[in-house]
Amino acid sequence: MPSSTLSRLATISVSSSRSRVSAYKVPKTVHLVSELPLTQYGKIDKRRIRAQLIEEARSLRG
């Protein structure tokens, strides 16, 4: 799927959330990825995702 389409879907999802849930539940940012890292048991590896986001934030700061 083209990145512009994915970007538009993320925007629509956040906009839709604003009208349906409390403001604190609406995500401030959306990160689109092609696949999620999994643990050896096939579950989403939240620790690796968190580490990737921290590393990305550090690289943006310089």
mmCIF file of C-alpha atoms in Angstrom:
data_model
loop_
_atom_site.group_PDB
_atom_site.id
_atom_site.type_symbol
_atom_site.label_atom_id
_atom_site.label_comp_id
_atom_site.label_asym_id
_atom_site.label_seq_id
_atom_site.Cartn_x
_atom_site.Cartn_y
_atom_site.Cartn_z
ATOM 1 C CA MET A 1 0.000 0.000 0.000
ATOM 2 C CA PRO A 2 1.410 3.465 -0.824
ATOM 3 C CA SER A 3 2.658 5.461 2.153
ATOM 4 C CA SER A 4 0.251 8.307 1.349
ATOM 5 C CA THR A 5 -2.678 5.898 1.708
ATOM 6 C CA LEU A 6 -1.339 4.562 5.010
ATOM 7 C CA SER A 7 -0.808 8.090 6.264
ATOM 8 C CA ARG A 8 -4.352 9.017 5.352
ATOM 9 C CA LEU A 9 -5.706 5.912 7.113
ATOM 10 C CA ALA A 10 -3.786 6.839 10.277
ATOM 11 C CA THR A 11 -5.206 10.373 10.150
ATOM 12 C CA ILE A 12 -8.745 9.080 9.666
ATOM 13 C CA SER A 13 -8.330 6.614 12.549
ATOM 14 C CA VAL A 14 -7.153 9.312 14.947
ATOM 15 C CA SER A 15 -9.914 11.696 13.835
ATOM 16 C CA SER A 16 -12.517 8.991 14.298
ATOM 17 C CA SER A 17 -11.152 8.207 17.768
ATOM 18 C CA ARG A 18 -11.527 11.841 18.829
ATOM 19 C CA SER A 19 -15.275 11.688 18.309
ATOM 20 C CA ARG A 20 -15.726 8.356 20.104
ATOM 21 C CA VAL A 21 -13.420 8.213 23.134
ATOM 22 C CA SER A 22 -12.073 10.482 25.853
ATOM 23 C CA ALA A 23 -9.300 12.848 24.764
ATOM 24 C CA TYR A 24 -6.651 11.138 26.900
ATOM 25 C CA LYS A 25 -7.258 7.851 25.039
ATOM 26 C CA VAL A 26 -6.574 9.312 21.585
ATOM 27 C CA PRO A 27 -2.990 8.640 20.440
ATOM 28 C CA LYS A 28 -0.741 11.686 20.046
ATOM 29 C CA THR A 29 1.338 9.988 17.381
ATOM 30 C CA VAL A 30 0.939 6.993 15.112
ATOM 31 C CA HIS A 31 3.925 5.003 13.866
ATOM 32 C CA LEU A 32 3.271 2.896 10.795
ATOM 33 C CA VAL A 33 5.386 -0.235 10.436
ATOM 34 C CA SER A 34 5.346 -3.095 7.968
ATOM 35 C CA GLU A 35 5.421 -5.730 10.707
ATOM 36 C CA LEU A 36 5.602 -5.984 14.482
ATOM 37 C CA PRO A 37 8.439 -7.799 16.254
ATOM 38 C CA LEU A 38 7.330 -11.016 17.918
ATOM 39 C CA THR A 39 8.602 -12.962 20.909
ATOM 40 C CA GLN A 40 9.629 -16.586 20.600
ATOM 41 C CA TYR A 41 6.049 -17.458 21.608
ATOM 42 C CA GLY A 42 4.485 -15.441 18.780
ATOM 43 C CA LYS A 43 3.260 -12.554 20.921
ATOM 44 C CA ILE A 44 3.948 -8.900 20.095
ATOM 45 C CA ASP A 45 7.309 -7.964 21.644
ATOM 46 C CA LYS A 46 6.420 -4.715 23.429
ATOM 47 C CA ARG A 47 9.913 -4.376 24.899
ATOM 48 C CA ARG A 48 11.530 -4.354 21.450
ATOM 49 C CA ILE A 49 8.957 -1.869 20.177
ATOM 50 C CA ARG A 50 9.635 0.409 23.154
ATOM 51 C CA ALA A 51 13.405 0.120 22.594
ATOM 52 C CA GLN A 52 12.992 0.968 18.895
ATOM 53 C CA LEU A 53 10.910 4.055 19.716
ATOM 54 C CA ILE A 54 13.438 5.229 22.311
ATOM 55 C CA GLU A 55 16.282 4.765 19.824
ATOM 56 C CA GLU A 56 14.346 6.670 17.155
ATOM 57 C CA ALA A 57 13.694 9.543 19.581
ATOM 58 C CA ARG A 58 17.386 9.680 20.527
ATOM 59 C CA SER A 59 18.476 9.794 16.893
ATOM 60 C CA LEU A 60 16.050 12.648 16.186
ATOM 61 C CA ARG A 61 17.464 14.683 19.076
ATOM 62 C CA GLY A 62 20.937 14.416 17.654
#
